[in-house]
C-alpha positions as a Markdown table, in Angstrom:
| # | Residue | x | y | z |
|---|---|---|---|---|
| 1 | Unk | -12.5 | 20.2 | 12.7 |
| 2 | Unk | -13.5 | 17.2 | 10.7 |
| 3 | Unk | -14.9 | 18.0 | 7.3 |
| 4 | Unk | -16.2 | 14.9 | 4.9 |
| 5 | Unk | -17.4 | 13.9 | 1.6 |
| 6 | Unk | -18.7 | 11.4 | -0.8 |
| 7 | Unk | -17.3 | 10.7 | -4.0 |
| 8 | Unk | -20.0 | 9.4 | -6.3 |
| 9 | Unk | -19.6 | 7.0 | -8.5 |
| 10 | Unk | -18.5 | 10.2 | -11.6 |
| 11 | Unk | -15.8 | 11.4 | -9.5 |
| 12 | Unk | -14.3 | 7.9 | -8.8 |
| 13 | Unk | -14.6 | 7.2 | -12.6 |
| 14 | Unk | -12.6 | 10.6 | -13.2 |
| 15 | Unk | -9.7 | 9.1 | -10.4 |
| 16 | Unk | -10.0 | 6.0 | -12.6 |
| 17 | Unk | -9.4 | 7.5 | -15.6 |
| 18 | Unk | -6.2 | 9.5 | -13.9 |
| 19 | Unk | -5.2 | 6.4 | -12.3 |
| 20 | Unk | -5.0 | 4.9 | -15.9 |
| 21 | Unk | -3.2 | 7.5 | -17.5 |
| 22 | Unk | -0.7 | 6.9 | -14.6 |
| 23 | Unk | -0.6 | 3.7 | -15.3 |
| 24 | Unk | 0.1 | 4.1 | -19.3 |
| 25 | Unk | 3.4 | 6.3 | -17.8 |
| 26 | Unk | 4.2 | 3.4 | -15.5 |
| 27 | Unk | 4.2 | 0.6 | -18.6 |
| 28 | Unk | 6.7 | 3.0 | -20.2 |
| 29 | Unk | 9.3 | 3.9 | -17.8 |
| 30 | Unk | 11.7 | 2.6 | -16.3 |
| 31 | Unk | 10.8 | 2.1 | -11.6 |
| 32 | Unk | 13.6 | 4.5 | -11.5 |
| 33 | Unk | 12.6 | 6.8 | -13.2 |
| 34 | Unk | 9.2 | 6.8 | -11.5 |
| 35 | Unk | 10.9 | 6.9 | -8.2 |
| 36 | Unk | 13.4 | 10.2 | -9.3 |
| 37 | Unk | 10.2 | 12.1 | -10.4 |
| 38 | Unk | 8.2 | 10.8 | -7.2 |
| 39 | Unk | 11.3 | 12.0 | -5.2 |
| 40 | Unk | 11.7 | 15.5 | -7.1 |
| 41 | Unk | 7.8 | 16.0 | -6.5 |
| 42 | Unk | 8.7 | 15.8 | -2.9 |
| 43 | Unk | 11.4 | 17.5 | -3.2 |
| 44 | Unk | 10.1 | 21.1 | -5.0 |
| 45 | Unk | 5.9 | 20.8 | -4.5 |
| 46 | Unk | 4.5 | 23.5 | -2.2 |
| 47 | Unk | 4.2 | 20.6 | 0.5 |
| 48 | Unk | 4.5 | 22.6 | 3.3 |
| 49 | Unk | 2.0 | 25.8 | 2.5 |
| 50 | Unk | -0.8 | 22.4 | 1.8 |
| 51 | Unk | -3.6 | 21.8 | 4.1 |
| 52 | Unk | -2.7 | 19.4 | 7.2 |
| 53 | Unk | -4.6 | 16.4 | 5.6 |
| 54 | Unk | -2.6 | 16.8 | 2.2 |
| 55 | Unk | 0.5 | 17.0 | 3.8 |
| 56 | Unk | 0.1 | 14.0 | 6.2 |
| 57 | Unk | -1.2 | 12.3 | 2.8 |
| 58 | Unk | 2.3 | 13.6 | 0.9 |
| 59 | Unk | 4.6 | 12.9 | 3.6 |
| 60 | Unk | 3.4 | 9.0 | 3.3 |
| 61 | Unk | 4.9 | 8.9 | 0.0 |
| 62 | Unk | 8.6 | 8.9 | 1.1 |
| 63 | Unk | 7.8 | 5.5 | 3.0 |
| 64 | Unk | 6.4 | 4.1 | -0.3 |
| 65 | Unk | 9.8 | 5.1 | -2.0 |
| 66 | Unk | 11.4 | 3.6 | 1.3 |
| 67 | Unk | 9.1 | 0.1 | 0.6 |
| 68 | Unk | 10.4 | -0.2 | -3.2 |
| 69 | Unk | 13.9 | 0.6 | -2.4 |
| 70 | Unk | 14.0 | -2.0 | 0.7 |
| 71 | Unk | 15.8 | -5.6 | -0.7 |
| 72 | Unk | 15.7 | -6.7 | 2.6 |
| 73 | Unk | 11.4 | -6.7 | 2.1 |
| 74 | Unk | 12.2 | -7.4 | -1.5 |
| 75 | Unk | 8.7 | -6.6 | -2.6 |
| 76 | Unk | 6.9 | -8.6 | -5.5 |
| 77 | Unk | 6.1 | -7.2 | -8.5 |
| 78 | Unk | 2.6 | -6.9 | -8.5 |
| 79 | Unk | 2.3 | -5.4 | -5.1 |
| 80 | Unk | 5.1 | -2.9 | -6.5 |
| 81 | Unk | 3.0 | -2.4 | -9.5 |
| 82 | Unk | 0.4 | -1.1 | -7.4 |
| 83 | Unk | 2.9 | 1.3 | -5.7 |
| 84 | Unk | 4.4 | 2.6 | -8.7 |
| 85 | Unk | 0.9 | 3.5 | -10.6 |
| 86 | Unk | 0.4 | 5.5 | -6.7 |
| 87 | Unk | 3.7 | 7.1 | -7.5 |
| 88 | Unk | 3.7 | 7.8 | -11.3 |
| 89 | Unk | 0.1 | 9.5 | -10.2 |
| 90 | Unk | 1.7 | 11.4 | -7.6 |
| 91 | Unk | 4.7 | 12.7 | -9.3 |
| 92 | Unk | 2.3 | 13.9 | -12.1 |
| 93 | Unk | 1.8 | 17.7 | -12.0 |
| 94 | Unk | -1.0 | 17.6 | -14.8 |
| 95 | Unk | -3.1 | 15.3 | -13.1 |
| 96 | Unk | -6.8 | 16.5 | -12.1 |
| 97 | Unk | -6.2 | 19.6 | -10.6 |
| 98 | Unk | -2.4 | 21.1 | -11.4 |
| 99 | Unk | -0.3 | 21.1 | -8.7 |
| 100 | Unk | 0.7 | 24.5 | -9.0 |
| 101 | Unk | -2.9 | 25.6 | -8.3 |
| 102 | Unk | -2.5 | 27.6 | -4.6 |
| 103 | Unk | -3.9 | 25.7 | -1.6 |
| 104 | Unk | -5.9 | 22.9 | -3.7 |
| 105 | Unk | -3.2 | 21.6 | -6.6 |
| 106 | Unk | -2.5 | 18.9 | -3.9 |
| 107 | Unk | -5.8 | 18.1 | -2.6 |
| 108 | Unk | -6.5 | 15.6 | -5.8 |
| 109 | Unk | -2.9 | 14.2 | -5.1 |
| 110 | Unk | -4.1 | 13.4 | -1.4 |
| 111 | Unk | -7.7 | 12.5 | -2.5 |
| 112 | Unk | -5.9 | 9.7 | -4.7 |
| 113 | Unk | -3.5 | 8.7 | -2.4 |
| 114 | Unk | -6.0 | 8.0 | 0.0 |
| 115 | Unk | -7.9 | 5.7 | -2.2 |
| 116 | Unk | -4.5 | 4.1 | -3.5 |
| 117 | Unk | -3.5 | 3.5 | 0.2 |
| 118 | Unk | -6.5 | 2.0 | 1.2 |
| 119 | Unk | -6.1 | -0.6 | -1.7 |
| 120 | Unk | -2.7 | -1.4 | -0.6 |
| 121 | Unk | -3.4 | -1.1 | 3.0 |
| 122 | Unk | -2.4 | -4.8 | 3.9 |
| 123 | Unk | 1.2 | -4.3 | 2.2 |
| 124 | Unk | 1.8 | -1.4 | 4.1 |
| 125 | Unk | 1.2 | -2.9 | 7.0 |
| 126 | Unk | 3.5 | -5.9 | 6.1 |
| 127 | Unk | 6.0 | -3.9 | 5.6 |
| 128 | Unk | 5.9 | -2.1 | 9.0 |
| 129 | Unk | 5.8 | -5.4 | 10.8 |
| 130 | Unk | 9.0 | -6.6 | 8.5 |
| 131 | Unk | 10.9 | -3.0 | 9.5 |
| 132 | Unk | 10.2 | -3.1 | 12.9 |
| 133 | Unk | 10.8 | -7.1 | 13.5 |
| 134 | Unk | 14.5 | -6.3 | 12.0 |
| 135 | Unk | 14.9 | -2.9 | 14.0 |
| 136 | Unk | 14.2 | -5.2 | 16.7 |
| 137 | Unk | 16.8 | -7.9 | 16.1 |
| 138 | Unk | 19.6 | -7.9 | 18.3 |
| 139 | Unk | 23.3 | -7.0 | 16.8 |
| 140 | Unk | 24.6 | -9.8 | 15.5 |
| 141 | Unk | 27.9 | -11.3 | 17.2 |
| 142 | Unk | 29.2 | -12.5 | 14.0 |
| 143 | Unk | 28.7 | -14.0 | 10.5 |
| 144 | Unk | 27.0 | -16.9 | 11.9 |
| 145 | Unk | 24.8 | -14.7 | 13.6 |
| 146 | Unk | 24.3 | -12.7 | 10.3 |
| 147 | Unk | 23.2 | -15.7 | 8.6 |
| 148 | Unk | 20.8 | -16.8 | 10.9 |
| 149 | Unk | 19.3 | -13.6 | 11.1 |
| 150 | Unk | 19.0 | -13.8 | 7.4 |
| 151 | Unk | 17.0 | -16.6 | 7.3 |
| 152 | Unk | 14.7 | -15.6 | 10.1 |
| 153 | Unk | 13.9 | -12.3 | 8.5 |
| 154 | Unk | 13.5 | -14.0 | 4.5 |
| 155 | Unk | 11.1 | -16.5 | 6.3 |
| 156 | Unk | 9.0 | -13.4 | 8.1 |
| 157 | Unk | 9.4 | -12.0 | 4.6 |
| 158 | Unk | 7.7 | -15.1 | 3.2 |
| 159 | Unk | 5.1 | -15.0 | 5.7 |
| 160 | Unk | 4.2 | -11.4 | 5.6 |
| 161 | Unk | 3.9 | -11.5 | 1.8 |
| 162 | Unk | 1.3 | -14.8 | 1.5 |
| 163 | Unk | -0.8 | -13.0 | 4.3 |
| 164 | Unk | -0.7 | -9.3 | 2.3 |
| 165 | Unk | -1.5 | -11.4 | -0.4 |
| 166 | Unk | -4.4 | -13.7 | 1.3 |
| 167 | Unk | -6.3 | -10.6 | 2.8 |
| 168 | Unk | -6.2 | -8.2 | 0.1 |
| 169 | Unk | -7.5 | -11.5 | -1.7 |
| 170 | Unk | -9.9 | -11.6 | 0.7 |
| 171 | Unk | -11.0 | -8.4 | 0.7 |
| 172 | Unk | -11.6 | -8.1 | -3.1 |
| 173 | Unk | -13.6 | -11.6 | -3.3 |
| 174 | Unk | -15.8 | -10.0 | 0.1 |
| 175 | Unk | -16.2 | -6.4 | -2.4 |
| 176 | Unk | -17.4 | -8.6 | -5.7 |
| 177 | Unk | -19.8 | -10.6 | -3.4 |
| 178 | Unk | -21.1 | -7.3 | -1.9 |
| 179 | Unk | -21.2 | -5.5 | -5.9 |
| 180 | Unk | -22.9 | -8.9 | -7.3 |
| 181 | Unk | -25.5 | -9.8 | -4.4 |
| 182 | Unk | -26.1 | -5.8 | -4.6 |
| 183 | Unk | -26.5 | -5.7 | -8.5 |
| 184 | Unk | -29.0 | -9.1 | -8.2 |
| 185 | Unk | -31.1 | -6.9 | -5.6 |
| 186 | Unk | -31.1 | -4.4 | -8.4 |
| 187 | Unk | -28.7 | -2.0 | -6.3 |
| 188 | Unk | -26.2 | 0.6 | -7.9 |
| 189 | Unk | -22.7 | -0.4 | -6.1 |
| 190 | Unk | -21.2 | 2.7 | -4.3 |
């Protein structure tokens, strides 16, 4: 069964003004700390009582911890800035609706994640094609092999991170131009 909704424009304002307290944690911790207490929130949360779209939401969080923790993908800071306010949210059990509230506490966790994941959609996805180019490289015969491998992978690295970079750059200028040209026709942006 496939069940929907909208969020209007009061309900994303109330993720907003989670998603900033989220970020006021993040701007006083330590990323290791955020990661512990995203990791313990895996760890001890009622994960697997939640509904089927919270946990497939959930489980998606261990890959994000997997993206920060990867030096191989060596993820820049502003792209992990986004990942960390996703995880400092997460890890929160006071966020909109507690955690420990049976069968919804995680739907709000899920809800956000969703939205978060969307915005980082394009990093993701860089970082899938960076993990499964070096799953795919071949074992190396020695150190010169090692090295060139290196350099291949830090150059896909390069690559991958300018085109996260240029389409999520992309996509916000295409968003503005859609809120502006909707504002000038006198049009509430959804």
């Amino acid at each position: 069964m496939r069940i929907t909704f909208e969020l209007e424009p009061a309900d994303i304002e109330r993720f907003h003004e989670a998603l900033a307290r989220a970020e006021a944690r993040v701007a006083c911790a330590e990323e290791c700390d955020i990661v512990a207490a995203a990791r313990h929130a895996l760890d001890t949360l009622p994960i697997a009582r939640a509904p089927g779209y919270v946990r497939r939401r959930l489980r998606e969080v261990q890959g994000l911890v997997d993206m920060l923790e990867d030096d191989g993908w060596a993820l820049p800071q502003v792209e992990r800035a986004e990942v960390l306010r996703l995880l400092a949210y997460f890890s929160d059990p006071e966020d909109l609706i507690p955690d420990e509230v049976a069968v919804i506490g995680l739907l709000d966790d899920a809800i956000m994640l969703e939205l978060l994941l969307r915005r980082i959609r394009h990093v993701v996805q860089a970082w899938d094609e960076f993990r499964f180019a070096r799953e795919a490289l071949p074992v190396a015969a020695g150190p010169d092999d090692r090295i060139v491998q290196a350099r291949e992978m830090a150059r896909l690295r390069d690559r991958l991170h300018a085109r996260m970079r240029r389409r999520t750059l992309r996509e916000a200028m295409a968003l503005a131009a859609a809120t502006a040209g909707a504002a000038s026709d006198g049009i509430a942006p959804e």
